[in-house]
């Protein structure tokens, strides 16, 4: 029989972070080191810490109880360390700890921490004095369903249903499709095919793409698919049947373009005569350039005044309407800014000209004002109108602002920086090393520096349980990097700078010399010029080499996911550039 915990009200200053957290690659020596380690962990990182802080501020409380061991007059948290990290960063000047390494999160904390009195926030903890009883509780929380003894995670349909019950939120399109199919006896065979597959979010994605709605459902911009309309519902069912017969998944329809291509064979709805009449009569009620300018499709709310095209009018004897020219002179001056999308996916290390997002930038006189649109965000990744390829993988909120004639209008867009997956041309790799080059290469990637390098790459990729050999892999990667550096220095007759670290630093600067770099990008592996330049320019060669050297000799310093990321995003591109350079005459 395990000890029962004591439920206790506590404050953040009473609680201590665990220094032996199982998420950490090795125990830490202080709370400060524990906080910094959370930021470095790939599974946690600054974005998730920011999300917890935001949730605490919005909720005004910490909703989950901490699980605590009372030991030697200290209350040590064993479940809830991420929550406690977020709270401590809101406390006094603790955030100074991350100021230099994570300036974005630091600025975020300084901006929001005054919205909550963290010192006096009451927290609830389940306090144990028996370590074994505490451990039994914690491990059950983190062990999944356990045949029903543990928490069974809701799928999106269940979450959506709950939200509609208590938050007065309408079901999304995907879950409405499930509900309607389930209640329709004629659609039972189709419902049985999808009921256990969790397609709700995928259907939500498909039927909200603008091209799908306009091409297949013949809807104006901003108008959603209506499942209560028999024609719409039957077409939805046809598309779902097609999706299933193609054995498709969300990967096949992940972007609007992919979805359009996937459903290219689906014929558009044929409107009935009544529907045509409705559409025609509705269109007769619209006037002016804003009649099809419904920006709800872009997630933008427009004030009534923005779409008001009414003027004084005179009706002639034959029923025609003439706009009074005297009144048109009094129409207020307005700006019209529309973006092609509210979300743009770009590849890591590729610069992107944000002006390509602008669909319309005019004033009420029809003047083109695209050159007056300015872009900004909370980070430093925008230069003029170009979003830099140096931005790390992640999502960034960009504001587009048009200002003219003393008035302004702004719109927001998400820039999602991603790293597509591509492997080096090698036989059946069994792990994740030497991948992810699609961001800056064209076609298949080859590395042929010398036989030893080729052999080392092949050996690393052939490991089936690579996690168990991470420090051996680090040693091999360091070796192949040193061999490659030495070969380039010797074969190209370059100055030797004393050691591999200094030689690597020299080579990265040397390779980005403009004329040489042009040749390298057009070499055996076709490289995208600006993307590769951004990539090489972002590599800190001394830190990269020191990292490989450290984990070669200290397995506790080796976090597998971090090693994979360093090899794929730092070492492999260098080897590709070396390969192209060596093949140049």
XYZ file of C-alpha atoms in Angstrom:
585
model
C 0.000 0.000 0.000
C 1.533 3.249 -1.132
C 1.567 6.434 0.945
C -1.305 8.810 0.145
C -0.183 12.327 -0.826
C -0.970 15.420 1.205
C -2.775 18.099 -0.863
C -1.046 21.354 0.021
C -1.341 25.013 -1.026
C 2.089 26.374 -1.885
C 3.868 29.277 -3.594
C 6.456 29.257 -6.355
C 9.204 30.229 -3.899
C 8.452 27.065 -1.868
C 9.128 24.696 -4.777
C 12.439 23.517 -6.237
C 13.154 22.143 -9.696
C 14.411 18.566 -9.905
C 18.107 18.376 -10.784
C 17.791 14.738 -11.889
C 14.929 15.183 -14.355
C 14.752 12.118 -16.657
C 14.418 14.468 -19.631
C 17.935 15.770 -18.966
C 20.894 13.958 -20.611
C 22.694 14.142 -17.244
C 21.987 15.575 -13.776
C 22.446 19.325 -13.348
C 24.013 21.229 -10.477
C 21.594 24.099 -9.975
C 18.116 25.413 -10.759
C 19.614 27.898 -13.221
C 21.235 25.031 -15.114
C 17.921 23.124 -15.056
C 16.105 26.092 -16.627
C 18.715 26.438 -19.366
C 18.645 22.689 -20.034
C 14.889 22.843 -20.689
C 15.533 25.514 -23.296
C 18.145 23.335 -25.005
C 16.025 20.166 -25.101
C 14.539 19.526 -28.531
C 11.346 18.107 -26.984
C 10.842 21.256 -24.919
C 12.700 24.343 -26.162
C 11.836 28.032 -25.885
C 8.619 27.857 -27.912
C 6.955 25.394 -25.521
C 8.126 27.343 -22.473
C 6.602 30.485 -24.002
C 3.343 28.575 -24.603
C 3.178 27.545 -20.921
C 3.823 31.130 -19.791
C 1.072 32.383 -22.097
C -1.341 29.760 -20.747
C -0.555 30.653 -17.114
C -1.164 34.349 -17.782
C -4.392 33.760 -19.722
C -5.728 31.294 -17.136
C -4.481 33.171 -14.065
C -3.611 29.835 -12.493
C -1.698 26.581 -12.932
C -4.423 24.038 -13.614
C -2.429 20.869 -12.947
C -1.201 19.913 -9.468
C 2.525 19.501 -8.909
C 3.809 16.167 -7.615
C 6.375 16.890 -4.942
C 8.769 14.970 -2.703
C 9.403 16.551 0.703
C 13.009 15.688 1.405
C 15.558 17.298 3.740
C 13.372 20.387 4.246
C 13.004 20.918 0.483
C 9.939 20.488 -1.705
C 11.327 19.030 -4.937
C 9.021 18.867 -7.949
C 9.039 15.571 -9.867
C 6.065 16.272 -12.115
C 5.464 19.826 -13.295
C 9.034 20.999 -13.831
C 8.206 22.747 -17.120
C 5.355 24.613 -15.418
C 7.644 25.524 -12.528
C 10.323 26.712 -14.974
C 7.758 29.015 -16.603
C 6.707 30.384 -13.201
C 10.277 31.005 -12.064
C 11.055 32.888 -15.280
C 8.176 35.234 -14.409
C 9.633 35.775 -10.948
C 11.726 38.877 -10.237
C 14.785 38.987 -12.524
C 15.146 35.259 -13.221
C 14.653 35.879 -16.955
C 18.036 37.653 -17.034
C 19.413 34.110 -17.112
C 18.211 33.641 -20.715
C 18.600 37.213 -21.956
C 21.678 36.641 -24.133
C 20.937 33.141 -25.435
C 17.181 33.531 -25.969
C 16.507 37.266 -26.462
C 13.104 36.719 -28.084
C 11.752 34.786 -25.096
C 13.337 37.286 -22.708
C 11.548 40.184 -24.415
C 8.297 38.203 -24.380
C 8.600 37.573 -20.614
C 9.433 41.204 -19.845
C 6.393 42.259 -21.840
C 3.883 39.947 -20.123
C 5.175 39.242 -16.600
C 3.452 42.293 -15.103
C 0.082 40.771 -16.008
C 0.269 38.263 -13.160
C 1.413 38.344 -9.530
C 3.461 35.148 -9.573
C 4.806 35.499 -6.024
C 1.313 35.390 -4.519
C -0.167 32.873 -6.967
C -1.524 29.891 -5.008
C -0.311 26.558 -6.381
C -1.538 23.113 -5.457
C 0.829 20.226 -4.825
C 0.458 16.564 -3.993
C 3.236 16.143 -1.432
C 4.899 12.810 -0.671
C 7.531 11.903 1.906
C 8.020 8.381 0.521
C 10.140 8.440 -2.703
C 8.690 5.133 -3.923
C 5.084 6.331 -3.579
C 5.972 9.565 -5.395
C 7.712 7.620 -8.191
C 4.710 5.286 -8.594
C 2.438 8.313 -9.112
C 4.765 10.054 -11.585
C 5.486 7.005 -13.720
C 1.762 6.259 -14.077
C 1.151 9.771 -15.389
C 3.825 9.335 -18.068
C 3.054 5.763 -19.136
C 0.111 6.278 -21.490
C -3.184 4.381 -21.404
C -1.937 1.287 -19.503
C -4.911 -0.808 -20.654
C -7.270 1.908 -19.403
C -5.690 2.609 -15.998
C -3.987 5.704 -17.415
C -5.338 8.694 -19.287
C -6.794 7.940 -22.730
C -6.071 10.900 -24.999
C -9.016 12.478 -26.811
C -8.945 12.597 -30.577
C -9.809 15.842 -32.375
C -13.468 14.846 -32.731
C -13.832 14.288 -28.978
C -12.060 17.557 -28.148
C -14.201 19.456 -30.613
C -17.407 17.941 -29.213
C -16.439 18.889 -25.663
C -15.567 22.452 -26.729
C -18.929 22.826 -28.456
C -20.703 21.727 -25.233
C -18.979 24.076 -22.819
C -17.423 26.944 -24.796
C -20.320 27.532 -27.196
C -17.986 26.844 -30.104
C -19.405 25.427 -33.332
C -18.082 22.090 -34.504
C -15.495 22.457 -37.222
C -16.244 21.227 -40.727
C -14.365 17.944 -40.272
C -16.272 16.937 -37.154
C -19.598 18.106 -38.620
C -18.974 15.694 -41.522
C -18.474 12.839 -39.052
C -21.645 13.724 -37.146
C -23.759 14.045 -40.289
C -22.497 10.763 -41.758
C -23.120 8.980 -38.455
C -26.739 10.191 -38.301
C -27.525 9.462 -41.954
C -28.634 5.803 -42.429
C -27.879 5.962 -46.167
C -24.255 6.885 -45.453
C -23.537 4.146 -42.916
C -21.103 2.248 -45.231
C -19.083 5.427 -45.723
C -19.156 6.266 -42.018
C -17.956 2.753 -41.139
C -14.959 3.258 -43.429
C -13.803 6.435 -41.690
C -15.100 6.226 -38.107
C -11.887 4.768 -36.641
C -9.394 6.680 -38.778
C -9.425 10.174 -37.262
C -9.802 12.074 -40.539
C -11.653 15.044 -38.968
C -8.723 17.485 -39.087
C -7.829 16.320 -42.608
C -11.393 16.957 -43.827
C -11.337 20.346 -42.087
C -8.201 21.153 -44.076
C -9.563 19.939 -47.433
C -12.948 21.645 -47.395
C -11.595 24.986 -46.221
C -9.087 25.430 -49.031
C -10.206 28.355 -51.180
C -9.548 26.573 -54.484
C -11.597 23.519 -53.456
C -14.522 25.743 -52.439
C -14.454 27.918 -55.553
C -13.657 25.263 -58.199
C -15.606 22.257 -56.940
C -18.393 23.853 -54.883
C -18.761 27.022 -57.024
C -18.661 29.255 -53.931
C -17.629 32.886 -53.704
C -14.556 33.725 -51.660
C -15.209 33.456 -47.936
C -18.331 31.280 -48.281
C -18.007 27.897 -46.584
C -19.230 24.481 -47.700
C -22.795 23.994 -46.418
C -23.369 20.424 -45.232
C -27.111 21.072 -44.953
C -27.173 21.662 -48.704
C -27.769 18.276 -50.371
C -25.598 19.111 -53.385
C -22.724 20.141 -51.137
C -23.101 17.129 -48.870
C -23.218 14.652 -51.756
C -20.095 16.191 -53.274
C -18.340 15.980 -49.898
C -19.221 12.275 -49.719
C -17.941 11.726 -53.268
C -14.630 13.371 -52.398
C -14.288 11.327 -49.192
C -14.943 8.092 -51.107
C -12.246 9.102 -53.592
C -9.842 9.981 -50.747
C -10.341 6.533 -49.201
C -10.046 4.572 -52.453
C -6.718 6.304 -53.119
C -5.495 5.157 -49.680
C -4.607 8.794 -49.032
C -3.564 10.617 -45.870
C -3.073 14.210 -44.765
C 0.349 14.140 -46.446
C -1.377 14.022 -49.858
C -3.460 17.160 -49.201
C -1.221 19.075 -46.801
C -1.157 22.290 -48.859
C -3.804 23.973 -50.996
C -1.836 23.171 -54.137
C -1.459 19.503 -53.189
C -5.183 19.217 -52.432
C -6.121 20.847 -55.744
C -3.901 18.420 -57.640
C -5.171 15.438 -55.643
C -8.840 16.234 -56.402
C -8.224 17.376 -59.982
C -10.433 14.557 -61.315
C -13.426 15.555 -59.159
C -16.012 17.390 -61.263
C -17.494 20.639 -59.962
C -21.038 20.826 -58.663
C -23.686 21.451 -61.326
C -25.911 24.135 -59.889
C -29.668 23.610 -60.101
C -31.738 26.281 -61.813
C -32.972 27.501 -58.432
C -29.427 27.770 -57.155
C -28.395 29.647 -60.285
C -31.274 32.070 -59.833
C -30.274 32.656 -56.223
C -26.669 33.318 -57.201
C -27.660 35.662 -60.030
C -30.076 37.656 -57.880
C -27.521 37.875 -55.101
C -24.871 39.170 -57.466
C -27.269 41.894 -58.653
C -27.340 43.247 -55.120
C -23.558 43.785 -55.095
C -21.809 46.794 -56.582
C -18.335 48.285 -56.769
C -14.931 46.706 -56.601
C -15.520 45.366 -53.081
C -18.347 43.058 -54.148
C -16.066 40.030 -54.292
C -13.613 41.398 -51.758
C -14.695 39.221 -48.845
C -11.532 38.876 -46.783
C -12.899 36.271 -44.384
C -11.160 33.721 -46.576
C -7.881 35.157 -45.342
C -8.931 35.172 -41.716
C -9.223 38.977 -41.728
C -12.130 40.889 -40.206
C -13.224 43.895 -42.199
C -15.244 46.741 -40.677
C -18.600 47.514 -42.228
C -17.216 50.870 -43.271
C -14.544 49.146 -45.335
C -17.119 47.507 -47.573
C -19.717 50.278 -47.711
C -20.108 51.297 -51.342
C -23.482 52.987 -50.939
C -24.034 56.487 -52.341
C -26.992 58.732 -52.965
C -28.687 57.580 -56.164
C -31.457 58.642 -58.487
C -33.839 56.130 -60.028
C -34.915 56.813 -63.592
C -38.372 56.092 -64.985
C -37.171 52.843 -66.548
C -35.839 51.560 -63.203
C -32.109 52.133 -63.835
C -30.042 53.599 -61.040
C -27.637 56.484 -61.624
C -24.966 57.415 -59.092
C -25.112 61.101 -58.163
C -21.757 62.515 -59.231
C -21.932 65.248 -56.577
C -22.061 62.648 -53.835
C -19.171 60.488 -55.130
C -16.811 63.338 -54.391
C -17.625 62.908 -50.676
C -16.733 59.185 -50.495
C -14.068 58.885 -47.736
C -10.532 58.010 -48.757
C -9.848 54.334 -47.984
C -7.035 51.811 -48.369
C -7.475 48.246 -49.552
C -4.861 45.655 -48.572
C -5.389 41.960 -49.320
C -2.904 39.120 -49.011
C -2.918 35.999 -51.158
C -2.737 33.815 -48.059
C -2.575 34.091 -44.270
C 0.014 31.302 -44.104
C 3.102 30.800 -46.225
C 5.441 27.802 -45.967
C 9.052 28.425 -46.986
C 12.106 26.184 -46.898
C 14.893 26.714 -44.409
C 17.822 28.826 -45.680
C 15.801 30.223 -48.607
C 15.143 33.973 -48.619
C 11.562 34.943 -49.446
C 10.351 38.244 -50.900
C 7.286 39.122 -48.822
C 5.882 41.369 -51.548
C 4.883 38.162 -53.364
C 2.172 37.763 -50.700
C 0.409 40.985 -51.739
C -2.691 40.409 -53.840
C -4.117 43.936 -53.717
C -2.720 47.186 -52.315
C -4.725 50.143 -53.597
C -6.631 53.161 -52.373
C -10.205 54.174 -53.172
C -8.890 56.007 -56.252
C -7.530 52.730 -57.646
C -3.865 53.746 -57.288
C -1.430 50.812 -56.996
C 0.341 51.140 -53.621
C 2.216 47.810 -53.437
C 5.532 49.619 -53.108
C 4.250 51.311 -49.927
C 3.520 48.070 -48.050
C 5.975 47.525 -45.181
C 6.558 44.279 -43.264
C 7.676 43.828 -39.677
C 7.766 41.251 -36.857
C 9.157 40.792 -33.353
C 12.379 39.268 -34.671
C 15.234 40.524 -36.844
C 14.646 38.285 -39.841
C 13.208 40.928 -42.199
C 15.438 43.156 -44.313
C 13.407 45.639 -46.369
C 10.785 43.242 -47.758
C 12.839 40.027 -47.656
C 12.308 37.373 -44.989
C 15.773 35.954 -44.324
C 16.558 32.311 -44.929
C 18.597 32.405 -41.712
C 15.410 32.178 -39.636
C 15.325 28.862 -37.727
C 12.576 26.306 -38.293
C 9.368 27.602 -36.741
C 6.361 29.902 -37.190
C 6.673 33.674 -37.357
C 3.858 36.255 -37.281
C 4.485 39.000 -39.842
C 2.530 42.256 -40.035
C 1.978 43.824 -43.450
C 1.127 47.509 -43.157
C -0.024 49.945 -45.829
C 0.105 53.614 -44.886
C -0.855 56.508 -47.144
C -2.699 59.810 -46.976
C -2.642 59.851 -43.172
C -4.484 56.529 -42.749
C -3.234 52.974 -42.526
C -4.400 49.376 -42.712
C -2.586 46.213 -41.674
C -2.886 42.463 -42.136
C -1.047 39.566 -40.516
C 0.431 36.421 -42.046
C 2.160 33.331 -40.640
C 5.527 32.451 -42.144
C 6.270 28.784 -41.468
C 9.915 27.828 -41.967
C 10.244 24.090 -42.636
C 12.965 21.650 -43.540
C 11.844 19.063 -46.141
C 13.349 15.614 -45.958
C 15.739 14.235 -48.535
C 18.420 11.599 -48.115
C 21.886 11.415 -49.531
C 22.079 8.982 -52.433
C 23.084 5.840 -50.566
C 21.677 2.344 -50.195
C 18.731 2.014 -47.781
C 19.697 4.271 -44.844
C 18.449 2.823 -41.551
C 18.465 6.010 -39.470
C 18.071 9.774 -39.769
C 21.652 10.888 -40.400
C 22.720 12.785 -43.553
C 19.210 13.848 -44.560
C 17.256 17.073 -45.012
C 19.106 18.626 -47.925
C 16.044 19.485 -49.992
C 16.095 22.963 -48.483
C 19.030 24.037 -50.618
C 19.770 21.346 -53.206
C 18.174 20.328 -56.460
C 17.952 16.663 -57.385
C 19.707 13.778 -55.635
C 22.693 14.566 -53.458
C 26.024 12.804 -53.763
C 29.120 13.082 -51.587
C 32.355 11.683 -52.959
C 35.318 13.179 -51.121
C 37.382 10.053 -50.650
C 36.833 6.360 -49.913
C 37.215 6.805 -46.158
C 34.567 9.514 -45.966
C 32.209 7.462 -48.133
C 32.773 4.437 -45.932
C 32.136 6.384 -42.710
C 28.877 7.822 -44.068
C 27.762 4.369 -45.184
C 28.619 2.842 -41.802
C 26.735 5.526 -39.866
C 23.630 5.197 -42.047
C 23.659 1.417 -41.734
C 23.222 1.456 -37.927
C 19.766 0.166 -37.001
C 19.842 1.284 -33.337
C 21.755 4.493 -33.844
C 20.687 5.919 -30.449
C 22.883 3.302 -28.758
C 25.991 4.403 -30.664
C 25.667 8.189 -30.518
C 29.137 8.967 -29.153
C 30.694 6.556 -31.662
C 28.773 8.382 -34.415
C 30.021 11.735 -33.101
C 33.576 10.438 -33.301
C 33.057 9.207 -36.870
C 31.486 12.513 -37.945
C 34.390 14.460 -36.474
C 36.811 12.136 -38.280
C 35.105 12.474 -41.670
C 35.000 16.258 -41.234
C 38.719 16.368 -40.439
C 39.560 14.099 -43.397
C 37.505 16.265 -45.737
C 39.067 19.512 -44.495
C 42.554 18.051 -44.920
C 41.800 16.841 -48.458
C 40.401 20.224 -49.573
C 43.369 22.135 -48.101
C 45.908 19.862 -49.786
C 44.267 19.363 -53.180
C 43.437 23.048 -53.639
C 46.855 24.221 -52.402
C 45.366 26.392 -49.665
C 47.160 27.766 -46.623
C 47.172 25.439 -43.624
C 46.011 27.255 -40.477
C 47.396 24.885 -37.868
C 44.447 22.721 -36.773
C 41.135 21.412 -38.169
C 39.045 23.991 -36.274
C 40.953 26.957 -37.718
C 41.055 25.343 -41.154
C 37.278 24.841 -41.080
C 36.716 28.484 -40.166
C 38.998 29.570 -43.023
C 37.303 27.250 -45.545
C 33.781 28.479 -44.749
C 34.920 32.060 -45.378
C 36.889 31.028 -48.462
C 34.011 29.062 -50.033
C 31.616 32.010 -49.842
C 33.859 34.222 -51.990
C 31.475 35.351 -54.745
C 33.067 33.958 -57.936
C 34.090 30.678 -56.335
C 30.716 30.313 -54.678
C 28.931 30.690 -58.015
C 30.995 27.818 -59.388
C 30.360 25.636 -56.355
C 26.601 26.165 -56.596
C 26.653 25.082 -60.240
C 28.801 22.048 -59.520
C 27.978 18.357 -59.464
C 25.307 18.892 -56.778
C 23.095 21.768 -57.895
C 22.890 24.194 -54.984
C 20.532 27.131 -54.607
C 22.815 30.134 -54.370
C 21.179 32.297 -51.703
C 20.011 29.362 -49.619
C 23.472 27.817 -49.488
C 25.112 31.172 -48.806
C 22.745 31.736 -45.886
C 23.451 28.240 -44.627
C 27.239 28.463 -44.683
C 27.104 31.954 -43.246
C 25.122 30.702 -40.241
C 27.559 27.925 -39.322
C 29.778 28.766 -36.330
C 32.669 26.504 -37.176
C 34.498 26.730 -33.848
C 31.345 25.831 -31.857
C 30.529 23.007 -34.267
C 33.984 21.489 -33.931
C 34.032 21.917 -30.134
C 30.631 20.225 -29.930
C 31.805 17.180 -31.899
C 34.981 17.025 -29.844
C 33.042 17.182 -26.556
C 30.510 14.474 -27.306
C 33.191 12.207 -28.773
C 34.751 12.023 -25.314
C 31.694 12.470 -23.091
C 28.686 10.289 -23.850
C 26.630 12.130 -21.199
C 26.902 15.295 -23.307
C 25.433 13.519 -26.321
C 21.726 14.113 -26.895
C 20.797 11.927 -29.860
C 18.235 14.278 -31.435
C 20.654 17.185 -31.124
C 23.421 15.144 -32.756
C 21.139 14.246 -35.689
C 20.215 17.900 -36.109
C 23.842 19.089 -36.033
C 24.924 16.489 -38.576
C 22.039 17.207 -40.945
C 22.034 20.995 -40.699
C 25.741 21.698 -40.241
C 28.080 18.885 -41.234
C 26.307 17.433 -44.282
C 25.988 20.748 -46.166
C 29.687 21.424 -45.606
C 30.498 18.044 -47.123
C 28.295 18.790 -50.156
C 30.070 22.112 -50.690
C 33.461 20.388 -50.304
C 32.396 17.767 -52.855
C 31.502 20.413 -55.443
C 34.674 22.398 -54.736
C 36.937 19.371 -55.158
C 35.391 18.594 -58.551
C 36.079 22.114 -59.860
C 38.983 22.394 -62.285
